[in-house]
CSV table of C-alpha atoms (C1' of nucleotides) in Angstrom, one decimal:
chain,number,residue,atom,x,y,z
Q,1237,MET,CA,-25.0,1.4,51.3
Q,1238,MET,CA,-23.0,1.4,54.5
Q,1239,GLN,CA,-24.0,1.9,58.1
Q,1240,GLY,CA,-21.9,3.3,60.9
Q,1241,ASP,CA,-20.4,0.0,61.9
Q,1242,GLY,CA,-19.8,-1.2,58.4
Q,1243,VAL,CA,-22.7,-3.6,58.2
Q,1244,VAL,CA,-24.6,-3.8,54.9
Q,1245,ASP,CA,-27.8,-1.8,55.1
Q,1246,LEU,CA,-30.4,-4.2,53.8
Q,1247,ALA,CA,-33.0,-1.4,53.3
Q,1248,THR,CA,-30.9,0.2,50.5
Q,1249,SER,CA,-28.7,-2.7,49.3
Q,1250,LEU,CA,-29.1,-3.5,45.7
Q,1251,GLY,CA,-28.3,-7.1,46.4
Q,1252,TYR,CA,-31.1,-7.4,48.9
Q,1253,LEU,CA,-33.5,-5.7,46.5
Q,1254,LEU,CA,-32.4,-8.1,43.7
Q,1255,LYS,CA,-33.2,-11.0,46.0
Q,1256,GLU,CA,-36.5,-9.5,47.0
Q,1257,ALA,CA,-37.6,-8.9,43.4
Q,1258,SER,CA,-36.5,-12.3,42.3
Q,1259,SER,CA,-38.5,-13.8,45.2
Q,1260,ALA,CA,-41.6,-11.9,44.3
Q,1261,LEU,CA,-41.3,-13.0,40.7
Q,1262,ARG,CA,-40.8,-16.6,41.7
Q,1263,LEU,CA,-43.8,-16.5,44.0
Q,1264,ALA,CA,-46.0,-14.9,41.4
Q,1265,MET,CA,-45.0,-17.5,38.8
Q,1266,GLU,CA,-45.5,-20.3,41.2
Q,1267,ALA,CA,-49.0,-19.0,42.0
Q,1268,VAL,CA,-50.1,-19.1,38.3
Q,1269,LEU,CA,-48.2,-22.4,37.5
Q,1270,ARG,CA,-49.4,-24.4,40.5
Q,1271,PRO,CA,-53.0,-24.7,39.1
Q,1272,LEU,CA,-51.4,-26.1,35.9
Q,1273,GLY,CA,-49.5,-28.7,37.9
Q,1274,MET,CA,-46.2,-27.2,36.9
Q,1275,THR,CA,-43.2,-25.8,38.8
Q,1276,VAL,CA,-41.0,-22.9,37.7
Q,1277,THR,CA,-38.1,-25.2,36.7
Q,1278,HIS,CA,-40.5,-27.4,34.9
Q,1279,TYR,CA,-41.9,-24.5,32.9
Q,1280,SER,CA,-38.4,-23.1,32.3
Q,1281,CYS,CA,-37.3,-26.4,30.8
Q,1282,LEU,CA,-40.3,-26.5,28.3
Q,1283,GLU,CA,-39.8,-22.8,27.4
Q,1284,LEU,CA,-36.2,-23.4,26.6
Q,1285,LEU,CA,-37.0,-26.3,24.5
Q,1286,ALA,CA,-39.6,-24.4,22.6
Q,1287,GLN,CA,-37.1,-21.7,21.7
Q,1288,ARG,CA,-34.1,-23.9,21.1
Q,1289,PRO,CA,-35.2,-27.4,20.2
Q,1290,GLY,CA,-32.6,-30.1,20.7
Q,1291,LEU,CA,-30.9,-28.7,23.8
Q,1292,SER,CA,-29.1,-31.3,25.9
Q,1293,ASN,CA,-29.6,-32.0,29.5
Q,1294,SER,CA,-26.6,-29.9,30.6
Q,1295,GLU,CA,-27.6,-27.0,28.3
Q,1296,LEU,CA,-31.1,-27.0,29.8
Q,1297,ALA,CA,-29.6,-27.1,33.3
Q,1298,ARG,CA,-27.5,-24.0,32.6
Q,1299,GLY,CA,-30.5,-22.2,31.0
Q,1300,ALA,CA,-32.7,-22.9,34.0
Q,1301,PHE,CA,-30.0,-22.2,36.6
Q,1302,VAL,CA,-30.0,-25.6,38.2
Q,1303,THR,CA,-27.4,-28.4,38.3
Q,1304,ARG,CA,-27.4,-30.9,35.5
Q,1305,GLN,CA,-28.3,-33.5,38.1
Q,1306,SER,CA,-31.5,-31.7,39.0
Q,1307,MET,CA,-32.4,-31.2,35.4
Q,1308,ASN,CA,-31.8,-34.9,34.7
Q,1309,VAL,CA,-34.3,-35.8,37.4
Q,1310,LEU,CA,-36.8,-33.5,35.9
Q,1311,LEU,CA,-36.2,-34.6,32.3
Q,1312,GLN,CA,-36.7,-38.3,33.3
Q,1313,ALA,CA,-40.1,-37.3,34.7
Q,1314,LEU,CA,-41.0,-35.2,31.7
Q,1315,GLU,CA,-40.0,-38.0,29.4
Q,1316,ARG,CA,-41.9,-40.6,31.4
Q,1317,ASP,CA,-45.0,-38.4,31.2
Q,1318,GLY,CA,-44.7,-37.8,27.5
Q,1319,TYR,CA,-43.8,-34.1,27.4
Q,1320,VAL,CA,-40.4,-34.5,25.8
Q,1321,THR,CA,-38.5,-37.1,23.9
Q,1322,ARG,CA,-34.9,-38.1,23.8
Q,1323,PRO,CA,-33.2,-40.5,21.5
Q,1324,ALA,CA,-32.0,-43.8,23.0
Q,1325,GLU,CA,-28.5,-43.1,21.8
Q,1326,ALA,CA,-26.5,-39.9,21.4
Q,1327,PRO,CA,-26.0,-38.9,17.7
Q,1328,VAL,CA,-22.7,-37.4,18.7
Q,1329,GLY,CA,-20.8,-37.5,21.9
Q,1330,LYS,CA,-22.9,-38.2,25.0
Q,1331,ALA,CA,-25.3,-35.3,24.7
Q,1332,LEU,CA,-28.9,-36.4,24.1
Q,1333,PRO,CA,-30.9,-33.7,22.1
Q,1334,THR,CA,-34.3,-33.2,23.8
Q,1335,ARG,CA,-37.5,-32.2,21.9
Q,1336,LEU,CA,-41.0,-31.3,22.9
Q,1337,THR,CA,-43.8,-33.6,22.0
Q,1338,PRO,CA,-47.1,-32.3,20.8
Q,1339,LEU,CA,-48.4,-32.8,24.4
Q,1340,GLY,CA,-45.4,-30.8,25.7
Q,1341,ARG,CA,-46.2,-28.0,23.3
Q,1342,ARG,CA,-49.8,-27.9,24.3
Q,1343,SER,CA,-48.9,-27.9,28.0
Q,1344,LEU,CA,-46.4,-25.1,27.5
Q,1345,ALA,CA,-48.9,-22.9,25.6
Q,1346,THR,CA,-51.2,-22.3,28.5
Q,1347,ALA,CA,-48.3,-22.0,31.0
Q,1348,SER,CA,-46.6,-19.5,28.7
Q,1349,ALA,CA,-49.6,-17.3,28.5
Q,1350,ALA,CA,-49.9,-17.3,32.3
Q,1351,VAL,CA,-46.3,-16.4,32.8
Q,1352,ARG,CA,-46.5,-13.8,30.2
Q,1353,ALA,CA,-49.3,-12.2,32.1
Q,1354,VAL,CA,-47.1,-12.1,35.2
Q,1355,GLU,CA,-44.3,-10.4,33.4
Q,1356,VAL,CA,-46.6,-7.9,31.9
Q,1357,ARG,CA,-47.9,-7.1,35.4
Q,1358,MET,CA,-44.3,-6.8,36.6
Q,1359,LEU,CA,-43.5,-4.2,34.0
Q,1360,SER,CA,-46.8,-2.4,34.3
Q,1361,GLY,CA,-45.5,0.4,36.4
Q,1362,MET,CA,-42.4,1.1,34.3
Q,1363,THR,CA,-41.8,3.2,31.3
Q,1364,GLU,CA,-40.0,1.9,28.2
Q,1365,ALA,CA,-36.9,3.9,29.3
Q,1366,GLU,CA,-37.0,2.4,32.7
Q,1367,GLN,CA,-37.3,-1.1,31.4
Q,1368,SER,CA,-34.4,-0.4,29.1
Q,1369,ALA,CA,-32.4,0.9,32.0
Q,1370,ALA,CA,-33.2,-2.1,34.1
Q,1371,HIS,CA,-32.1,-4.3,31.3
Q,1372,THR,CA,-28.6,-2.8,31.1
Q,1373,SER,CA,-28.3,-2.6,34.8
Q,1374,LEU,CA,-29.0,-6.3,35.3
Q,1375,GLN,CA,-26.7,-7.3,32.5
Q,1376,SER,CA,-23.9,-5.2,34.1
Q,1377,MET,CA,-24.4,-6.9,37.4
Q,1378,ILE,CA,-24.3,-10.3,35.8
Q,1379,ARG,CA,-21.2,-9.5,33.9
Q,1380,SER,CA,-19.4,-8.2,37.0
Q,1381,LEU,CA,-20.4,-11.2,39.1
Q,1382,ARG,CA,-19.5,-13.8,36.5
Q,1383,GLY,CA,-16.0,-12.4,35.9
Q,1384,ALA,CA,-14.3,-13.6,39.1
Q,1385,ASP,CA,-16.5,-16.6,39.7
Q,1386,GLU,CA,-15.8,-18.9,36.8
Q,1387,GLY,CA,-16.7,-22.6,37.4
Q,1388,ARG,CA,-19.2,-24.0,39.8
S,1192,MET,CA,-40.3,-9.3,24.5
S,1193,MET,CA,-42.5,-11.2,22.2
S,1194,GLN,CA,-41.7,-13.6,19.4
S,1195,GLY,CA,-43.7,-14.4,16.4
S,1196,ASP,CA,-45.8,-17.2,17.9
S,1197,GLY,CA,-46.3,-15.4,21.2
S,1198,VAL,CA,-43.7,-17.2,23.2
S,1199,VAL,CA,-41.7,-15.2,25.6
S,1200,ASP,CA,-38.3,-14.4,24.2
S,1201,LEU,CA,-35.9,-15.4,27.0
S,1202,ALA,CA,-33.0,-13.5,25.6
S,1203,THR,CA,-34.6,-10.1,26.2
S,1204,SER,CA,-37.1,-10.9,28.9
S,1205,LEU,CA,-36.6,-8.9,32.0
S,1206,GLY,CA,-38.0,-11.7,34.1
S,1207,TYR,CA,-35.3,-14.1,32.8
S,1208,LEU,CA,-32.6,-11.5,33.3
S,1209,LEU,CA,-33.8,-10.9,36.8
S,1210,LYS,CA,-33.5,-14.7,37.5
S,1211,GLU,CA,-30.1,-14.8,35.9
S,1212,ALA,CA,-28.8,-11.9,38.0
S,1213,SER,CA,-30.2,-13.3,41.1
S,1214,SER,CA,-28.7,-16.7,40.4
S,1215,ALA,CA,-25.3,-15.1,39.7
S,1216,LEU,CA,-25.5,-13.2,43.0
S,1217,ARG,CA,-26.5,-16.3,44.9
S,1218,LEU,CA,-23.6,-18.3,43.4
S,1219,ALA,CA,-21.1,-15.6,44.2
S,1220,MET,CA,-22.4,-15.4,47.8
S,1221,GLU,CA,-22.3,-19.1,48.3
S,1222,ALA,CA,-18.7,-19.2,47.0
S,1223,VAL,CA,-17.5,-16.8,49.6
S,1224,LEU,CA,-19.7,-18.1,52.5
S,1225,ARG,CA,-19.0,-21.7,52.0
S,1226,PRO,CA,-15.4,-21.5,53.3
S,1227,LEU,CA,-16.9,-19.9,56.4
S,1228,GLY,CA,-19.3,-22.8,56.8
S,1229,MET,CA,-22.3,-20.6,56.2
S,1230,THR,CA,-25.3,-20.7,53.8
S,1231,VAL,CA,-26.9,-17.7,52.3
S,1232,THR,CA,-30.0,-18.1,54.5
S,1233,HIS,CA,-27.8,-18.6,57.5
S,1234,TYR,CA,-26.0,-15.3,56.7
S,1235,SER,CA,-29.2,-13.5,56.0
S,1236,CYS,CA,-30.6,-14.5,59.3
S,1237,LEU,CA,-27.6,-13.1,61.2
S,1238,GLU,CA,-27.5,-10.0,59.2
S,1239,LEU,CA,-31.2,-9.3,59.9
S,1240,LEU,CA,-30.7,-9.8,63.6
S,1241,ALA,CA,-27.7,-7.4,63.6
S,1242,GLN,CA,-29.7,-4.6,62.1
S,1243,ARG,CA,-33.0,-5.3,63.9
S,1244,PRO,CA,-32.4,-7.2,67.2
S,1245,GLY,CA,-35.3,-9.0,68.6
S,1246,LEU,CA,-37.0,-10.1,65.4
S,1247,SER,CA,-39.2,-13.1,65.8
S,1248,ASN,CA,-39.0,-16.3,63.8
S,1249,SER,CA,-41.8,-15.3,61.4
S,1250,GLU,CA,-40.3,-11.9,60.8
S,1251,LEU,CA,-36.9,-13.4,60.1
S,1252,ALA,CA,-38.5,-15.8,57.7
S,1253,ARG,CA,-40.1,-12.9,55.7
S,1254,GLY,CA,-36.9,-11.0,55.7
S,1255,ALA,CA,-34.9,-13.9,54.4
S,1256,PHE,CA,-37.6,-15.0,51.9
S,1257,VAL,CA,-38.2,-18.4,53.3
S,1258,THR,CA,-41.2,-20.0,55.1
S,1259,ARG,CA,-41.3,-19.7,58.9
S,1260,GLN,CA,-41.0,-23.5,59.1
S,1261,SER,CA,-37.6,-23.3,57.3
S,1262,MET,CA,-36.4,-20.4,59.4
S,1263,ASN,CA,-37.5,-22.3,62.6
S,1264,VAL,CA,-35.3,-25.2,61.7
S,1265,LEU,CA,-32.4,-22.9,61.1
S,1266,LEU,CA,-33.0,-20.9,64.3
S,1267,GLN,CA,-33.0,-24.1,66.3
S,1268,ALA,CA,-29.6,-25.0,64.9
S,1269,LEU,CA,-28.2,-21.5,65.5
S,1270,GLU,CA,-29.5,-21.5,69.0
S,1271,ARG,CA,-28.0,-25.0,69.7
S,1272,ASP,CA,-24.7,-23.8,68.4
S,1273,GLY,CA,-24.7,-20.6,70.4
S,1274,TYR,CA,-25.1,-18.0,67.7
S,1275,VAL,CA,-28.4,-16.7,68.8
S,1276,THR,CA,-30.5,-16.8,72.0
S,1277,ARG,CA,-34.3,-16.8,72.5
S,1278,PRO,CA,-36.2,-16.5,75.7
S,1279,ALA,CA,-37.9,-19.7,77.0
S,1280,GLU,CA,-41.2,-17.9,77.2
S,1281,ALA,CA,-42.7,-15.2,75.0
S,1282,PRO,CA,-42.8,-11.8,76.7
S,1283,VAL,CA,-46.0,-11.0,74.7
S,1284,GLY,CA,-48.0,-13.3,72.5
S,1285,LYS,CA,-46.2,-16.3,71.1
S,1286,ALA,CA,-43.4,-14.4,69.3
S,1287,LEU,CA,-39.9,-15.2,70.7
S,1288,PRO,CA,-37.6,-12.2,70.2
S,1289,THR,CA,-34.2,-13.5,68.9
S,1290,ARG,CA,-30.8,-11.9,69.6
S,1291,LEU,CA,-27.3,-12.4,68.5
S,1292,THR,CA,-24.8,-13.7,71.0
S,1293,PRO,CA,-21.2,-12.4,71.0
S,1294,LEU,CA,-20.2,-15.5,69.1
S,1295,GLY,CA,-22.9,-14.8,66.5
S,1296,ARG,CA,-21.7,-11.2,66.1
S,1297,ARG,CA,-18.1,-12.3,65.6
S,1298,SER,CA,-19.3,-14.9,63.1
S,1299,LEU,CA,-21.3,-12.3,61.2
S,1300,ALA,CA,-18.4,-9.8,61.1
S,1301,THR,CA,-16.3,-11.9,58.7
S,1302,ALA,CA,-19.2,-13.1,56.6
S,1303,SER,CA,-20.5,-9.6,56.2
S,1304,ALA,CA,-17.2,-8.4,55.0
S,1305,ALA,CA,-17.1,-11.1,52.4
S,1306,VAL,CA,-20.6,-10.5,51.2
S,1307,ARG,CA,-19.9,-6.7,51.1
S,1308,ALA,CA,-17.0,-7.4,48.8
S,1309,VAL,CA,-19.3,-9.4,46.5
S,1310,GLU,CA,-21.8,-6.5,46.3
S,1311,VAL,CA,-19.1,-4.0,45.6
S,1312,ARG,CA,-17.9,-6.2,42.7
S,1313,MET,CA,-21.4,-6.5,41.4
S,1314,LEU,CA,-21.7,-2.7,41.3
S,1315,SER,CA,-18.2,-2.1,40.0
S,1316,GLY,CA,-19.4,-1.5,36.4
S,1317,MET,CA,-22.2,0.8,37.2
S,1318,THR,CA,-22.3,4.5,37.8
S,1319,GLU,CA,-24.1,6.1,40.7
S,1320,ALA,CA,-27.0,7.1,38.3
S,1321,GLU,CA,-27.3,3.5,37.0
S,1322,GLN,CA,-27.4,2.1,40.5
S,1323,SER,CA,-30.1,4.6,41.4
S,1324,ALA,CA,-32.0,3.6,38.3
S,1325,ALA,CA,-31.7,0.0,39.1
S,1326,HIS,CA,-32.9,0.7,42.6
S,1327,THR,CA,-36.2,2.3,41.4
S,1328,SER,CA,-36.7,-0.3,38.7
S,1329,LEU,CA,-36.5,-3.2,41.1
S,1330,GLN,CA,-38.7,-1.5,43.6
S,1331,SER,CA,-41.3,-0.9,40.9
S,1332,MET,CA,-41.2,-4.5,39.9
S,1333,ILE,CA,-41.7,-5.7,43.5
S,1334,ARG,CA,-44.6,-3.3,44.0
S,1335,SER,CA,-46.4,-4.5,40.9
S,1336,LEU,CA,-45.9,-8.2,41.6
S,1337,ARG,CA,-47.0,-7.9,45.2
S,1338,GLY,CA,-50.2,-6.1,44.4
S,1339,ALA,CA,-52.2,-9.0,43.0
S,1340,ASP,CA,-50.5,-11.7,44.9
S,1341,GLU,CA,-51.4,-11.1,48.6
S,1342,GLY,CA,-51.1,-14.1,50.9
S,1343,ARG,CA,-48.9,-17.1,50.5
Y,199,DT,C1',-0.8,-42.9,18.3
Y,200,DA,C1',-1.2,-42.0,23.3
Y,201,DA,C1',-2.4,-39.1,27.2
Y,202,DG,C1',-4.3,-35.3,29.6
Y,203,DG,C1',-8.2,-32.3,29.9
Y,204,DT,C1',-13.0,-31.2,29.4
Y,205,DA,C1',-17.9,-32.1,28.9
Y,206,DT,C1',-21.7,-35.1,29.5
Y,207,DG,C1',-25.2,-38.4,31.5
Y,208,DT,C1',-26.3,-40.7,35.5
Y,209,DC,C1',-26.6,-42.9,40.2
Y,210,DA,C1',-26.7,-42.4,45.2
Y,211,DG,C1',-26.9,-39.9,49.4
Y,212,DA,C1',-27.4,-35.5,52.0
Y,213,DA,C1',-29.0,-30.9,52.7
Y,214,DT,C1',-32.4,-27.6,52.3
Y,215,DA,C1',-36.9,-25.8,51.7
Y,216,DC,C1',-41.7,-26.6,51.3
Y,217,DT,C1',-46.7,-28.1,52.3
Y,218,DG,C1',-49.9,-29.7,55.7
Y,219,DA,C1',-51.5,-29.7,60.2
Y,220,DC,C1',-52.2,-28.5,65.0
Y,221,DA,C1',-52.3,-25.8,69.4
Y,222,DT,C1',-51.9,-21.3,71.4
Y,223,DG,C1',-52.2,-16.3,72.1
Y,224,DA,C1',-53.8,-11.8,70.3
Y,225,DT,C1',-57.1,-9.0,67.9
Y,226,DG,C1',-61.5,-7.3,66.0
Y,227,DC,C1',-66.3,-7.4,66.2
Y,228,DA,C1',-71.1,-8.2,67.5
F,928,DT,C1',-68.5,-11.1,77.3
F,929,DG,C1',-68.3,-14.5,73.6
F,930,DC,C1',-66.8,-15.7,69.1
F,931,DA,C1',-64.5,-15.6,64.7
F,932,DT,C1',-60.3,-14.4,62.6
F,933,DC,C1',-55.5,-14.0,62.3
F,934,DA,C1',-50.6,-14.6,63.5
F,935,DT,C1',-47.2,-17.4,65.6
F,936,DG,C1',-44.3,-21.5,66.9
F,937,DT,C1',-43.7,-26.1,66.0
F,938,DC,C1',-44.0,-31.0,64.5
F,939,DA,C1',-44.1,-34.3,60.7
F,940,DG,C1',-43.8,-35.7,56.0
F,941,DT,C1',-42.7,-34.6,51.2
F,942,DA,C1',-40.4,-32.5,47.5
F,943,DT,C1',-36.8,-30.4,45.3
F,944,DT,C1',-32.1,-29.3,44.8
F,945,DC,C1',-27.5,-30.0,45.8
F,946,DT,C1',-22.8,-32.4,46.4
F,947,DG,C1',-20.0,-36.3,45.5
F,948,DA,C1',-18.7,-39.9,42.4
F,949,DC,C1',-18.1,-42.7,38.3
F,950,DA,C1',-18.0,-44.1,33.4
F,951,DT,C1',-18.0,-42.5,28.8
F,952,DA,C1',-17.1,-39.6,24.7
F,953,DC,C1',-14.8,-35.8,22.4
F,954,DC,C1',-10.8,-32.7,21.9
F,955,DT,C1',-6.2,-30.9,22.1
F,956,DT,C1',-1.4,-31.8,22.0
F,957,DA,C1',2.9,-33.9,22.4
DNA sequence: TAAGGTATGTCAGAATACTGACATGATGCA
DNA sequence: TGCATCATGTCAGTATTCTGACATACCTTA
């Protein structure tokens, strides 16, 4: 991982490889979502809501790895276009539980199929054991990085 | 990876985990680079130039996973502030070979040390074998994703 | 009860990256 | 040689995300 002068060697750096893989995945997802008029964050939001209905704006933001301000902008657009609904008043606290509309569910269905195909392609060259190993490796990296980096 | 209704299960999806790890790494890098007045792309550009002097704008863009337009904006700022130099005329074709100035090299030195510490922390919980496995897994994903997604 | 701390939603402005477009130089091919 | 194709640098406009800030609601604790 080191070079003679102590500079990180990008060619073998796991950090660089992680960024490269993430970039490739994002590009592939954008490629299949663009024809559907959807961005990756847009899709992530709908997918999160399908699996965990009633998530708040802040919870969606954390799940999609963006700030709550960014997610708020997206949610306002999704609400305006009829993909999600939010109550006018918070049932408890300030958090507004968000839910998919039938339109949102239909929109997600096609997008989800497209994204699933991308993920299948991504895993096509790996054995079950390799996939499992990748799973534990990534979780280990996340755990280590989060530890000393609380708060944002 | 599947749920009953065919929706991707985010909790176990390698794609989601990849995004999560990449996000955690980016956040950790931003945290240590911010005090140095440097963004991740900014750092990536300098690091690439340190390892492969003379890279062109387009080559740097590909290496940092941004468009050549974005890299061009960054390079103009770096050139204006004296971190890199580019010849006024292209020695061959239109590509302008970029090089670090002594100031750029000094600036990179501290940033590189900070980033290296982040990467060390990221790998702290993994054995050599696990790191090697992660390496091959990520490369496999990249290869599979790139295959059917030529051009951008 | 009162106060400090935390979490949330939201507005506004700034930073960053992207898409579209054009001109130019190199390359491959007929 | 001539022409089509491709890669590059760059300008302009747009889109997306971020940082900063504020008000509000809950929770803990003295």
